[in-house]
PDB file of C-alpha atoms in Angstrom:
ATOM      1  CA  MET A1355       7.032 -38.456  -2.200  1.00 41.00           C
ATOM      2  CA  ASN A1356      10.491 -37.225  -2.787  1.00 43.00           C
ATOM      3  CA  LYS A1357      12.318 -36.784   0.596  1.00 48.00           C
ATOM      4  CA  ALA A1358      14.232 -33.809  -0.865  1.00 44.00           C
ATOM      5  CA  LYS A1359      10.948 -31.964  -1.532  1.00 64.00           C
ATOM      6  CA  GLU A1360      11.072 -28.417  -0.130  1.00 80.00           C
ATOM      7  CA  PHE A1361       8.569 -27.339   2.471  1.00 89.00           C
ATOM      8  CA  GLN A1362       7.970 -24.219   4.328  1.00 91.00           C
ATOM      9  CA  ILE A1363       7.860 -24.105   8.052  1.00 92.00           C
ATOM     10  CA  SER A1364       7.380 -20.787   9.978  1.00 92.00           C
ATOM     11  CA  GLY A1365       7.954 -17.161   8.473  1.00 90.00           C
ATOM     12  CA  HIS A1366       4.673 -15.746   9.705  1.00 92.00           C
ATOM     13  CA  GLU A1367       6.067 -14.244  12.830  1.00 91.00           C
ATOM     14  CA  THR A1368       2.961 -15.794  14.752  1.00 92.00           C
ATOM     15  CA  PHE A1369       0.618 -13.402  12.890  1.00 93.00           C
ATOM     16  CA  VAL A1370      -2.360 -14.639  10.933  1.00 94.00           C
ATOM     17  CA  LEU A1371      -2.845 -13.110   7.470  1.00 94.00           C
ATOM     18  CA  ARG A1372      -4.727  -9.778   7.771  1.00 92.00           C
ATOM     19  CA  ARG A1373      -7.338  -8.794   5.299  1.00 89.00           C
ATOM     20  CA  LEU A1374      -5.587  -5.557   4.086  1.00 92.00           C
ATOM     21  CA  TRP A1375      -1.972  -6.780   4.074  1.00 95.00           C
ATOM     22  CA  LEU A1376      -2.239  -8.020   0.611  1.00 96.00           C
ATOM     23  CA  PRO A1377      -3.331  -4.829  -1.167  1.00 96.00           C
ATOM     24  CA  LYS A1378      -1.260  -2.872   1.017  1.00 95.00           C
ATOM     25  CA  THR A1379       1.911  -4.811   0.120  1.00 96.00           C
ATOM     26  CA  VAL A1380       0.895  -4.484  -3.628  1.00 96.00           C
ATOM     27  CA  ARG A1381       0.637  -0.769  -3.346  1.00 95.00           C
ATOM     28  CA  PHE A1382       3.866  -0.518  -1.435  1.00 93.00           C
ATOM     29  CA  ILE A1383       5.805  -2.307  -4.262  1.00 94.00           C
ATOM     30  CA  GLU A1384       4.229  -0.244  -6.998  1.00 92.00           C
ATOM     31  CA  GLU A1385       5.025   2.950  -5.260  1.00 90.00           C
ATOM     32  CA  GLU A1386       8.558   2.040  -4.633  1.00 88.00           C
ATOM     33  CA  LYS A1387       9.104   1.077  -8.271  1.00 88.00           C
ATOM     34  CA  LYS A1388       7.483   4.272  -9.514  1.00 87.00           C
ATOM     35  CA  CYS A1389      10.154   6.149  -7.476  1.00 87.00           C
ATOM     36  CA  GLY A1390      12.957   4.029  -9.031  1.00 85.00           C
ATOM     37  CA  ARG A1391      13.621   2.206  -5.771  1.00 86.00           C
ATOM     38  CA  SER A1392      13.961  -1.440  -5.292  1.00 86.00           C
ATOM     39  CA  PRO A1393      11.169  -2.557  -2.769  1.00 88.00           C
ATOM     40  CA  SER A1394      12.673  -3.478   0.682  1.00 87.00           C
ATOM     41  CA  PHE A1395      10.627  -4.801   3.662  1.00 89.00           C
ATOM     42  CA  VAL A1396      13.414  -3.923   6.121  1.00 89.00           C
ATOM     43  CA  GLY A1397      14.108  -0.668   7.965  1.00 89.00           C
ATOM     44  CA  GLU A1398      12.207   2.136   9.607  1.00 91.00           C
ATOM     45  CA  GLU A1399      11.178   3.765   6.289  1.00 90.00           C
ATOM     46  CA  ALA A1400       9.359   0.553   5.147  1.00 89.00           C
ATOM     47  CA  MET A1401       7.696   0.394   8.567  1.00 93.00           C
ATOM     48  CA  VAL A1402       6.334   3.955   8.210  1.00 92.00           C
ATOM     49  CA  LYS A1403       5.152   3.443   4.738  1.00 91.00           C
ATOM     50  CA  MET A1404       3.238   0.091   5.432  1.00 91.00           C
ATOM     51  CA  GLY A1405       2.105   1.347   8.826  1.00 91.00           C
ATOM     52  CA  LEU A1406       3.452  -1.812  10.410  1.00 93.00           C
ATOM     53  CA  GLY A1407       5.908  -2.647  13.161  1.00 93.00           C
ATOM     54  CA  LYS A1408       9.052  -4.761  12.266  1.00 93.00           C
ATOM     55  CA  ASN A1409       7.626  -8.181  12.914  1.00 93.00           C
ATOM     56  CA  MET A1410       4.159  -7.394  11.152  1.00 94.00           C
ATOM     57  CA  LEU A1411       6.167  -5.992   8.232  1.00 93.00           C
ATOM     58  CA  SER A1412       8.080  -9.371   7.849  1.00 94.00           C
ATOM     59  CA  SER A1413       4.850 -11.238   8.121  1.00 94.00           C
ATOM     60  CA  SER A1414       3.067  -9.110   5.591  1.00 94.00           C
ATOM     61  CA  ARG A1415       5.694  -9.909   2.984  1.00 94.00           C
ATOM     62  CA  PHE A1416       5.758 -13.618   3.999  1.00 94.00           C
ATOM     63  CA  TRP A1417       1.905 -13.998   3.539  1.00 96.00           C
ATOM     64  CA  ALA A1418       1.970 -11.980   0.315  1.00 96.00           C
ATOM     65  CA  THR A1419       4.452 -14.347  -0.958  1.00 96.00           C
ATOM     66  CA  ALA A1420       2.710 -17.507   0.363  1.00 96.00           C
ATOM     67  CA  CYS A1421      -0.489 -16.457  -1.171  1.00 96.00           C
ATOM     68  CA  GLY A1422       1.070 -15.940  -4.628  1.00 96.00           C
ATOM     69  CA  ILE A1423       0.695 -12.139  -4.741  1.00 97.00           C
ATOM     70  CA  ILE A1424       4.347 -11.243  -4.847  1.00 95.00           C
ATOM     71  CA  THR A1425       7.421 -13.108  -5.919  1.00 94.00           C
ATOM     72  CA  LYS A1426       9.744 -14.859  -3.452  1.00 90.00           C
ATOM     73  CA  LYS A1427      12.354 -12.116  -3.689  1.00 88.00           C
ATOM     74  CA  GLY A1428       9.621  -9.518  -2.456  1.00 88.00           C
ATOM     75  CA  THR A1429      10.507  -7.203  -5.350  1.00 90.00           C
ATOM     76  CA  ASP A1430       7.786  -7.859  -7.980  1.00 94.00           C
ATOM     77  CA  ILE A1431       3.983  -8.400  -8.070  1.00 96.00           C
ATOM     78  CA  THR A1432       2.730 -11.513  -9.660  1.00 97.00           C
ATOM     79  CA  PRO A1433       0.152 -11.521 -12.378  1.00 96.00           C
ATOM     80  CA  LEU A1434      -2.396 -12.548  -9.846  1.00 97.00           C
ATOM     81  CA  GLY A1435      -1.390  -9.772  -7.437  1.00 97.00           C
ATOM     82  CA  VAL A1436      -1.745  -7.330 -10.228  1.00 97.00           C
ATOM     83  CA  PHE A1437      -5.168  -8.656 -11.261  1.00 97.00           C
ATOM     84  CA  LEU A1438      -6.497  -8.555  -7.784  1.00 97.00           C
ATOM     85  CA  PHE A1439      -4.940  -5.543  -6.151  1.00 97.00           C
ATOM     86  CA  ASP A1440      -3.462  -3.233  -8.695  1.00 95.00           C
ATOM     87  CA  PRO A1441      -4.578   0.413  -7.305  1.00 93.00           C
ATOM     88  CA  GLU A1442      -6.034   1.210 -10.756  1.00 93.00           C
ATOM     89  CA  THR A1443      -7.125  -1.937 -12.474  1.00 95.00           C
ATOM     90  CA  GLY A1444      -7.393  -4.430  -9.575  1.00 96.00           C
ATOM     91  CA  LYS A1445     -10.704  -6.500  -9.407  1.00 96.00           C
ATOM     92  CA  ASP A1446     -10.695  -6.454  -5.593  1.00 96.00           C
ATOM     93  CA  LYS A1447      -8.626  -3.419  -4.377  1.00 95.00           C
ATOM     94  CA  HIS A1448      -9.608  -3.597  -0.755  1.00 93.00           C
ATOM     95  CA  CYS A1449      -9.736  -7.610  -0.429  1.00 94.00           C
ATOM     96  CA  GLU A1450     -13.490  -7.687   0.146  1.00 92.00           C
ATOM     97  CA  LYS A1451     -14.871 -10.276  -2.204  1.00 95.00           C
ATOM     98  CA  LYS A1452     -15.470 -13.941  -1.453  1.00 96.00           C
ATOM     99  CA  ASN A1453     -13.725 -14.987  -4.764  1.00 97.00           C
ATOM    100  CA  THR A1454     -10.542 -13.470  -3.351  1.00 97.00           C
ATOM    101  CA  GLN A1455     -10.804 -15.344  -0.152  1.00 97.00           C
ATOM    102  CA  TRP A1456     -11.355 -18.604  -2.143  1.00 98.00           C
ATOM    103  CA  LEU A1457      -8.428 -17.995  -4.277  1.00 98.00           C
ATOM    104  CA  ILE A1458      -6.103 -17.261  -1.412  1.00 97.00           C
ATOM    105  CA  HIS A1459      -7.292 -20.359   0.378  1.00 98.00           C
ATOM    106  CA  TRP A1460      -6.614 -22.333  -2.769  1.00 98.00           C
ATOM    107  CA  ASN A1461      -3.195 -20.980  -3.271  1.00 97.00           C
ATOM    108  CA  LEU A1462      -2.184 -21.585   0.404  1.00 97.00           C
ATOM    109  CA  CYS A1463      -3.455 -25.101   0.378  1.00 97.00           C
ATOM    110  CA  SER A1464      -2.713 -26.432  -3.074  1.00 96.00           C
ATOM    111  CA  ASP A1465       1.204 -26.083  -2.836  1.00 94.00           C
ATOM    112  CA  PRO A1466       3.281 -27.519   0.102  1.00 94.00           C
ATOM    113  CA  GLN A1467       5.916 -24.927  -0.505  1.00 92.00           C
ATOM    114  CA  ARG A1468       3.888 -21.878   0.497  1.00 93.00           C
ATOM    115  CA  LEU A1469       3.175 -22.817   4.345  1.00 94.00           C
ATOM    116  CA  THR A1470       3.173 -26.578   4.485  1.00 95.00           C
ATOM    117  CA  ILE A1471       0.786 -27.007   7.316  1.00 97.00           C
ATOM    118  CA  PHE A1472      -2.121 -25.367   5.306  1.00 97.00           C
ATOM    119  CA  TRP A1473      -1.482 -27.978   2.639  1.00 97.00           C
ATOM    120  CA  PHE A1474      -1.178 -30.837   4.972  1.00 97.00           C
ATOM    121  CA  LEU A1475      -4.435 -29.991   6.901  1.00 97.00           C
ATOM    122  CA  PHE A1476      -6.509 -29.865   3.941  1.00 97.00           C
ATOM    123  CA  ASN A1477      -4.827 -32.775   2.027  1.00 97.00           C
ATOM    124  CA  HIS A1478      -3.631 -35.265   4.524  1.00 96.00           C
ATOM    125  CA  VAL A1479      -6.070 -34.887   7.533  1.00 95.00           C
ATOM    126  CA  ASN A1480      -8.903 -37.127   6.781  1.00 92.00           C
ATOM    127  CA  GLN A1481     -10.580 -37.193  10.137  1.00 92.00           C
ATOM    128  CA  VAL A1482     -13.658 -35.152  10.568  1.00 94.00           C
ATOM    129  CA  ILE A1483     -12.830 -33.901  14.024  1.00 96.00           C
ATOM    130  CA  ILE A1484      -9.169 -32.916  15.004  1.00 95.00           C
ATOM    131  CA  SER A1485      -7.416 -31.335  18.017  1.00 95.00           C
ATOM    132  CA  LYS A1486      -4.480 -29.214  17.732  1.00 94.00           C
ATOM    133  CA  ASP A1487      -2.391 -31.616  19.525  1.00 95.00           C
ATOM    134  CA  SER A1488      -3.385 -34.429  17.083  1.00 96.00           C
ATOM    135  CA  LEU A1489      -2.610 -32.196  14.172  1.00 97.00           C
ATOM    136  CA  ILE A1490       0.784 -31.349  15.683  1.00 96.00           C
ATOM    137  CA  GLU A1491       1.437 -35.062  16.181  1.00 96.00           C
ATOM    138  CA  SER A1492       0.299 -36.130  12.606  1.00 96.00           C
ATOM    139  CA  PHE A1493       2.343 -33.341  11.134  1.00 95.00           C
ATOM    140  CA  VAL A1494       5.570 -34.123  12.963  1.00 95.00           C
ATOM    141  CA  GLN A1495       5.193 -37.764  11.814  1.00 94.00           C
ATOM    142  CA  PHE A1496       4.690 -36.500   8.257  1.00 94.00           C
ATOM    143  CA  LEU A1497       7.830 -34.241   8.247  1.00 93.00           C
ATOM    144  CA  GLN A1498       9.964 -37.032  10.038  1.00 91.00           C
ATOM    145  CA  ARG A1499       8.924 -39.241   7.147  1.00 89.00           C
ATOM    146  CA  GLU A1500       9.105 -36.861   4.122  1.00 87.00           C
ATOM    147  CA  TYR A1501      11.122 -33.795   5.038  1.00 81.00           C
ATOM    148  CA  ALA A1502      14.860 -33.827   4.197  1.00 73.00           C
ATOM    149  CA  HIS A1503      15.920 -31.086   6.873  1.00 77.00           C
ATOM    150  CA  LYS A1504      15.760 -30.619  10.407  1.00 84.00           C
ATOM    151  CA  PHE A1505      12.885 -28.679  11.855  1.00 89.00           C
ATOM    152  CA  SER A1506      12.004 -27.089  15.213  1.00 91.00           C
ATOM    153  CA  LEU A1507       9.077 -28.564  17.225  1.00 93.00           C
ATOM    154  CA  ASN A1508       8.370 -25.092  18.473  1.00 95.00           C
ATOM    155  CA  SER A1509       7.978 -23.885  14.945  1.00 95.00           C
ATOM    156  CA  VAL A1510       5.662 -26.806  14.192  1.00 95.00           C
ATOM    157  CA  HIS A1511       3.530 -25.827  17.315  1.00 96.00           C
ATOM    158  CA  ARG A1512       3.377 -22.183  15.998  1.00 95.00           C
ATOM    159  CA  ASP A1513       2.465 -23.204  12.595  1.00 96.00           C
ATOM    160  CA  ALA A1514      -0.497 -25.457  13.964  1.00 95.00           C
ATOM    161  CA  GLU A1515      -1.614 -22.458  16.026  1.00 94.00           C
ATOM    162  CA  ILE A1516      -1.614 -20.163  12.900  1.00 95.00           C
ATOM    163  CA  VAL A1517      -3.401 -22.469  10.509  1.00 95.00           C
ATOM    164  CA  LEU A1518      -6.184 -23.028  13.156  1.00 94.00           C
ATOM    165  CA  ARG A1519      -6.409 -19.325  13.973  1.00 93.00           C
ATOM    166  CA  SER A1520      -6.500 -18.434  10.199  1.00 94.00           C
ATOM    167  CA  TYR A1521      -9.904 -20.281   9.965  1.00 94.00           C
ATOM    168  CA  LEU A1522     -11.047 -19.951  13.502  1.00 89.00           C
ATOM    169  CA  PRO A1523      -9.245 -16.739  14.712  1.00 66.00           C
ATOM    170  CA  THR A1524     -10.712 -16.953  18.220  1.00 63.00           C
ATOM    171  CA  LEU A1525      -9.755 -20.614  18.700  1.00 46.00           C
ATOM    172  CA  GLY A1526     -10.425 -21.761  22.306  1.00 44.00           C
ATOM    173  CA  GLU A1527     -12.855 -18.782  22.928  1.00 46.00           C
ATOM    174  CA  LYS A1528     -16.421 -19.459  22.243  1.00 45.00           C
ATOM    175  CA  GLY A1529     -17.337 -16.077  23.851  1.00 49.00           C
ATOM    176  CA  ASN A1530     -18.310 -12.838  21.925  1.00 50.00           C
ATOM    177  CA  LYS A1531     -14.849 -11.302  22.596  1.00 54.00           C
ATOM    178  CA  VAL A1532     -13.919  -9.445  19.453  1.00 49.00           C
ATOM    179  CA  THR A1533     -10.310  -8.831  18.712  1.00 55.00           C
ATOM    180  CA  GLU A1534      -8.271  -7.104  15.886  1.00 56.00           C
ATOM    181  CA  GLU A1535      -7.435 -10.423  14.632  1.00 54.00           C
ATOM    182  CA  THR A1536     -11.148 -11.455  14.516  1.00 52.00           C
ATOM    183  CA  ILE A1537     -12.016  -8.537  12.443  1.00 54.00           C
ATOM    184  CA  GLU A1538      -8.953  -8.472  10.081  1.00 59.00           C
ATOM    185  CA  CYS A1539      -8.437 -12.311   9.619  1.00 64.00           C
ATOM    186  CA  PHE A1540     -10.676 -13.124   6.460  1.00 81.00           C
ATOM    187  CA  LEU A1541     -10.206 -16.809   5.769  1.00 93.00           C
ATOM    188  CA  GLY A1542     -12.547 -17.694   8.617  1.00 91.00           C
ATOM    189  CA  GLU A1543     -15.343 -16.337   6.775  1.00 91.00           C
ATOM    190  CA  LEU A1544     -15.217 -19.137   4.392  1.00 95.00           C
ATOM    191  CA  GLY A1545     -16.659 -21.522   7.067  1.00 93.00           C
ATOM    192  CA  LEU A1546     -14.149 -24.524   6.342  1.00 96.00           C
ATOM    193  CA  LEU A1547     -13.537 -25.156   9.991  1.00 94.00           C
ATOM    194  CA  SER A1548     -15.912 -24.968  12.804  1.00 91.00           C
ATOM    195  CA  TYR A1549     -15.791 -25.612  16.657  1.00 89.00           C
ATOM    196  CA  PHE A1550     -16.499 -29.252  17.796  1.00 91.00           C
ATOM    197  CA  SER A1551     -15.421 -28.626  21.442  1.00 88.00           C
ATOM    198  CA  LYS A1552     -13.032 -26.285  23.213  1.00 84.00           C
ATOM    199  CA  ASP A1553     -10.058 -28.277  22.196  1.00 86.00           C
ATOM    200  CA  SER A1554     -11.055 -29.656  18.774  1.00 92.00           C
ATOM    201  CA  VAL A1555     -12.404 -28.481  15.393  1.00 93.00           C
ATOM    202  CA  SER A1556     -14.443 -30.164  12.794  1.00 94.00           C
ATOM    203  CA  LEU A1557     -13.564 -30.280   8.923  1.00 94.00           C
ATOM    204  CA  LEU A1558     -16.777 -31.460   7.468  1.00 92.00           C
ATOM    205  CA  ARG A1559     -17.175 -31.750   3.690  1.00 94.00           C
ATOM    206  CA  ASP A1560     -20.161 -29.452   2.675  1.00 95.00           C
ATOM    207  CA  GLU A1561     -21.627 -27.655  -0.436  1.00 96.00           C
ATOM    208  CA  ARG A1562     -19.970 -24.372   0.008  1.00 96.00           C
ATOM    209  CA  ARG A1563     -22.640 -22.129  -1.340  1.00 95.00           C
ATOM    210  CA  SER A1564     -20.044 -19.177  -1.499  1.00 96.00           C
ATOM    211  CA  LEU A1565     -17.614 -20.933  -3.699  1.00 97.00           C
ATOM    212  CA  ASN A1566     -18.101 -19.504  -7.204  1.00 97.00           C
ATOM    213  CA  ASP A1567     -18.355 -21.999 -10.155  1.00 97.00           C
ATOM    214  CA  TYR A1568     -15.706 -20.091 -12.089  1.00 98.00           C
ATOM    215  CA  ILE A1569     -13.352 -20.292  -9.158  1.00 98.00           C
ATOM    216  CA  PHE A1570     -14.146 -23.949  -8.980  1.00 98.00           C
ATOM    217  CA  ALA A1571     -13.292 -24.407 -12.747  1.00 98.00           C
ATOM    218  CA  TYR A1572     -10.074 -22.348 -12.348  1.00 98.00           C
ATOM    219  CA  ALA A1573      -8.962 -24.577  -9.453  1.00 98.00           C
ATOM    220  CA  ILE A1574      -9.691 -27.806 -11.553  1.00 98.00           C
ATOM    221  CA  LEU A1575      -7.367 -26.426 -14.185  1.00 97.00           C
ATOM    222  CA  ASP A1576      -4.747 -25.439 -11.689  1.00 96.00           C
ATOM    223  CA  PHE A1577      -4.957 -28.879 -10.148  1.00 97.00           C
ATOM    224  CA  TRP A1578      -4.540 -30.432 -13.606  1.00 95.00           C
ATOM    225  CA  GLU A1579      -1.524 -28.332 -14.291  1.00 92.00           C
ATOM    226  CA  LYS A1580       0.198 -29.268 -10.884  1.00 91.00           C
ATOM    227  CA  LEU A1581      -0.388 -32.997 -11.557  1.00 90.00           C
ATOM    228  CA  LYS A1582       1.788 -32.555 -14.738  1.00 80.00           C
ATOM    229  CA  ASN A1583      -1.011 -34.592 -16.223  1.00 73.00           C
ATOM    230  CA  THR A1584      -1.220 -33.986 -20.113  1.00 77.00           C
ATOM    231  CA  SER A1585      -4.245 -36.516 -20.302  1.00 84.00           C
ATOM    232  CA  SER A1586      -7.565 -34.958 -21.515  1.00 89.00           C
ATOM    233  CA  SER A1587      -9.639 -36.428 -18.679  1.00 93.00           C
ATOM    234  CA  LEU A1588      -9.622 -36.733 -14.797  1.00 95.00           C
ATOM    235  CA  THR A1589     -11.913 -39.283 -12.951  1.00 94.00           C
ATOM    236  CA  TYR A1590     -14.372 -38.238 -10.059  1.00 95.00           C
ATOM    237  CA  LEU A1591     -11.939 -39.983  -7.530  1.00 95.00           C
ATOM    238  CA  GLN A1592      -9.054 -37.782  -8.749  1.00 96.00           C
ATOM    239  CA  LEU A1593     -11.047 -34.658  -8.586  1.00 97.00           C
ATOM    240  CA  ALA A1594     -12.602 -35.692  -5.046  1.00 96.00           C
ATOM    241  CA  ASN A1595      -9.837 -37.360  -3.136  1.00 96.00           C
ATOM    242  CA  GLU A1596      -6.473 -36.938  -4.566  1.00 96.00           C
ATOM    243  CA  VAL A1597      -3.905 -34.707  -2.894  1.00 96.00           C
ATOM    244  CA  GLY A1598      -4.272 -31.140  -4.215  1.00 96.00           C
ATOM    245  CA  SER A1599      -7.848 -31.780  -5.726  1.00 97.00           C
ATOM    246  CA  PRO A1600     -10.665 -29.238  -5.473  1.00 98.00           C
ATOM    247  CA  GLY A1601     -12.694 -31.739  -3.505  1.00 98.00           C
ATOM    248  CA  LYS A1602     -10.218 -32.019  -0.874  1.00 97.00           C
ATOM    249  CA  ILE A1603      -9.068 -28.217  -0.686  1.00 98.00           C
ATOM    250  CA  PHE A1604     -12.437 -26.837  -0.713  1.00 98.00           C
ATOM    251  CA  ARG A1605     -13.983 -29.697   1.523  1.00 97.00           C
ATOM    252  CA  LEU A1606     -16.942 -30.293  -0.934  1.00 98.00           C
ATOM    253  CA  ASN A1607     -19.350 -33.140  -0.293  1.00 96.00           C
ATOM    254  CA  GLU A1608     -20.191 -35.595  -3.042  1.00 96.00           C
ATOM    255  CA  ALA A1609     -23.456 -33.939  -3.988  1.00 96.00           C
ATOM    256  CA  SER A1610     -21.952 -30.512  -4.248  1.00 97.00           C
ATOM    257  CA  LEU A1611     -18.972 -31.706  -6.334  1.00 97.00           C
ATOM    258  CA  VAL A1612     -21.142 -33.772  -8.833  1.00 96.00           C
ATOM    259  CA  SER A1613     -23.622 -30.955  -9.267  1.00 97.00           C
ATOM    260  CA  ARG A1614     -20.714 -28.457  -9.996  1.00 98.00           C
ATOM    261  CA  LEU A1615     -19.162 -30.892 -12.423  1.00 97.00           C
ATOM    262  CA  GLU A1616     -22.374 -31.337 -14.304  1.00 97.00           C
ATOM    263  CA  LYS A1617     -22.765 -27.597 -14.730  1.00 97.00           C
ATOM    264  CA  LEU A1618     -19.181 -27.109 -16.144  1.00 98.00           C
ATOM    265  CA  ASP A1619     -20.148 -27.955 -19.932  1.00 97.00           C
ATOM    266  CA  GLU A1620     -22.642 -25.050 -20.161  1.00 97.00           C
ATOM    267  CA  LEU A1621     -20.452 -22.747 -17.909  1.00 97.00           C
ATOM    268  CA  THR A1622     -17.269 -23.247 -19.819  1.00 97.00           C
ATOM    269  CA  GLU A1623     -18.936 -23.390 -23.294  1.00 97.00           C
ATOM    270  CA  GLY A1624     -17.605 -26.866 -23.762  1.00 97.00           C
ATOM    271  CA  ASN A1625     -14.026 -26.397 -22.541  1.00 97.00           C
ATOM    272  CA  LEU A1626     -14.885 -28.705 -19.633  1.00 97.00           C
ATOM    273  CA  VAL A1627     -17.265 -31.414 -19.949  1.00 97.00           C
ATOM    274  CA  TRP A1628     -18.433 -34.060 -17.391  1.00 96.00           C
ATOM    275  CA  THR A1629     -19.246 -37.117 -19.396  1.00 94.00           C
ATOM    276  CA  GLU A1630     -19.358 -40.936 -19.298  1.00 84.00           C
ATOM    277  CA  GLN A1631     -16.530 -43.008 -20.995  1.00 75.00           C
ATOM    278  CA  ALA A1632     -16.657 -46.736 -21.082  1.00 77.00           C
ATOM    279  CA  GLY A1633     -19.089 -46.617 -18.110  1.00 80.00           C
ATOM    280  CA  LEU A1634     -16.821 -44.509 -16.009  1.00 86.00           C
ATOM    281  CA  LYS A1635     -17.747 -40.783 -15.225  1.00 90.00           C
ATOM    282  CA  SER A1636     -14.866 -38.379 -16.040  1.00 95.00           C
ATOM    283  CA  LEU A1637     -14.159 -34.665 -16.633  1.00 97.00           C
ATOM    284  CA  VAL A1638     -12.873 -33.994 -20.273  1.00 96.00           C
ATOM    285  CA  ARG A1639     -11.128 -30.922 -21.170  1.00 95.00           C
ATOM    286  CA  ARG A1640     -11.308 -29.577 -24.802  1.00 95.00           C
ATOM    287  CA  LYS A1641     -10.715 -26.620 -27.008  1.00 95.00           C
ATOM    288  CA  GLU A1642      -8.684 -23.801 -25.012  1.00 96.00           C
ATOM    289  CA  ALA A1643      -8.787 -25.786 -21.815  1.00 96.00           C
ATOM    290  CA  LEU A1644      -6.672 -28.468 -23.388  1.00 94.00           C
ATOM    291  CA  SER A1645      -4.573 -26.415 -25.939  1.00 94.00           C
ATOM    292  CA  ASN A1646      -3.693 -23.346 -23.618  1.00 95.00           C
ATOM    293  CA  PRO A1647      -4.878 -24.003 -19.944  1.00 94.00           C
ATOM    294  CA  THR A1648      -2.871 -21.245 -18.494  1.00 94.00           C
ATOM    295  CA  ASN A1649      -4.671 -18.561 -20.734  1.00 96.00           C
ATOM    296  CA  TYR A1650      -8.037 -20.278 -20.178  1.00 97.00           C
ATOM    297  CA  LYS A1651      -7.445 -19.989 -16.312  1.00 97.00           C
ATOM    298  CA  GLU A1652      -7.117 -16.250 -16.641  1.00 96.00           C
ATOM    299  CA  GLU A1653     -10.274 -16.175 -18.583  1.00 97.00           C
ATOM    300  CA  LEU A1654     -12.086 -17.923 -15.842  1.00 98.00           C
ATOM    301  CA  LEU A1655     -10.849 -15.583 -13.252  1.00 97.00           C
ATOM    302  CA  HIS A1656     -12.195 -12.517 -15.275  1.00 96.00           C
ATOM    303  CA  LEU A1657     -15.538 -14.262 -15.628  1.00 97.00           C
ATOM    304  CA  ALA A1658     -15.534 -15.028 -11.871  1.00 97.00           C
ATOM    305  CA  PHE A1659     -15.050 -11.473 -10.849  1.00 95.00           C
ATOM    306  CA  LYS A1660     -17.553 -10.202 -13.510  1.00 89.00           C
ATOM    307  CA  ASP A1661     -19.926 -12.764 -12.087  1.00 66.00           C
ATOM    308  CA  GLN A1662     -19.489 -11.260  -8.508  1.00 66.00           C
ATOM    309  CA  GLN A1663     -19.854  -7.531  -9.421  1.00 62.00           C
TER     310      GLN A1663
END
């Protein structure tokens, strides 16, 4: 890996992503632009309009950027943000659907420049059981080896706390205590992490029944594009175990991954085909998935949300 690669450490202000922050941020930007103003997430006026305090406001902008919903400058909504949360045409205006949760998880964990520890946890941690301390230790070692800039150990500790609380919002509390964070934090509903003990969590591979097949197909094409791979085929090992692969990020077990791959031919009408070539099983992309994968990804998203109506 290139030592100069950019990573993202901190920025969340120690708040996990709340369910309604993403659609609220999209509405805020749209309303500001309708009034001819450049959206700003600084100042009392923005705090009043968003209904958030200073630090939460900063955090909401950070998460909307990290999730790929708004641009880095914070002044524009991305095509995905419009697709999901546009007040008039959005497919999930109130951020209630499982497809949205899986997409947000995919975006956070498939790109190290969003919030690097999310990407690190799901791509580089191969242990089934891990504690916060061991996550911090391995992440620090990774950064020392791969990161070109100085970083704060305190920031790493906070990032580790955030990524675990994002999927297990009551980390360390096995009781029935319900907090605002428990209610609002929606990545925990995916069931990707679970408690093993008071001080450790498990990251088991599973079938992920709530993962829509069209979202799975979308992730495959997105993974393919990020690989900068112009080949028309990918092997099972690439799809299951390569950094950034759907198998790793969705924590899919072998049976579920193979079953989903076998359904792709019919699901995508021959755009993605699981086949055997020279005795080796591989996924082949054809037609629009090969000639215009970006456009075909959009088609898959529309099918996913039509499927979940």
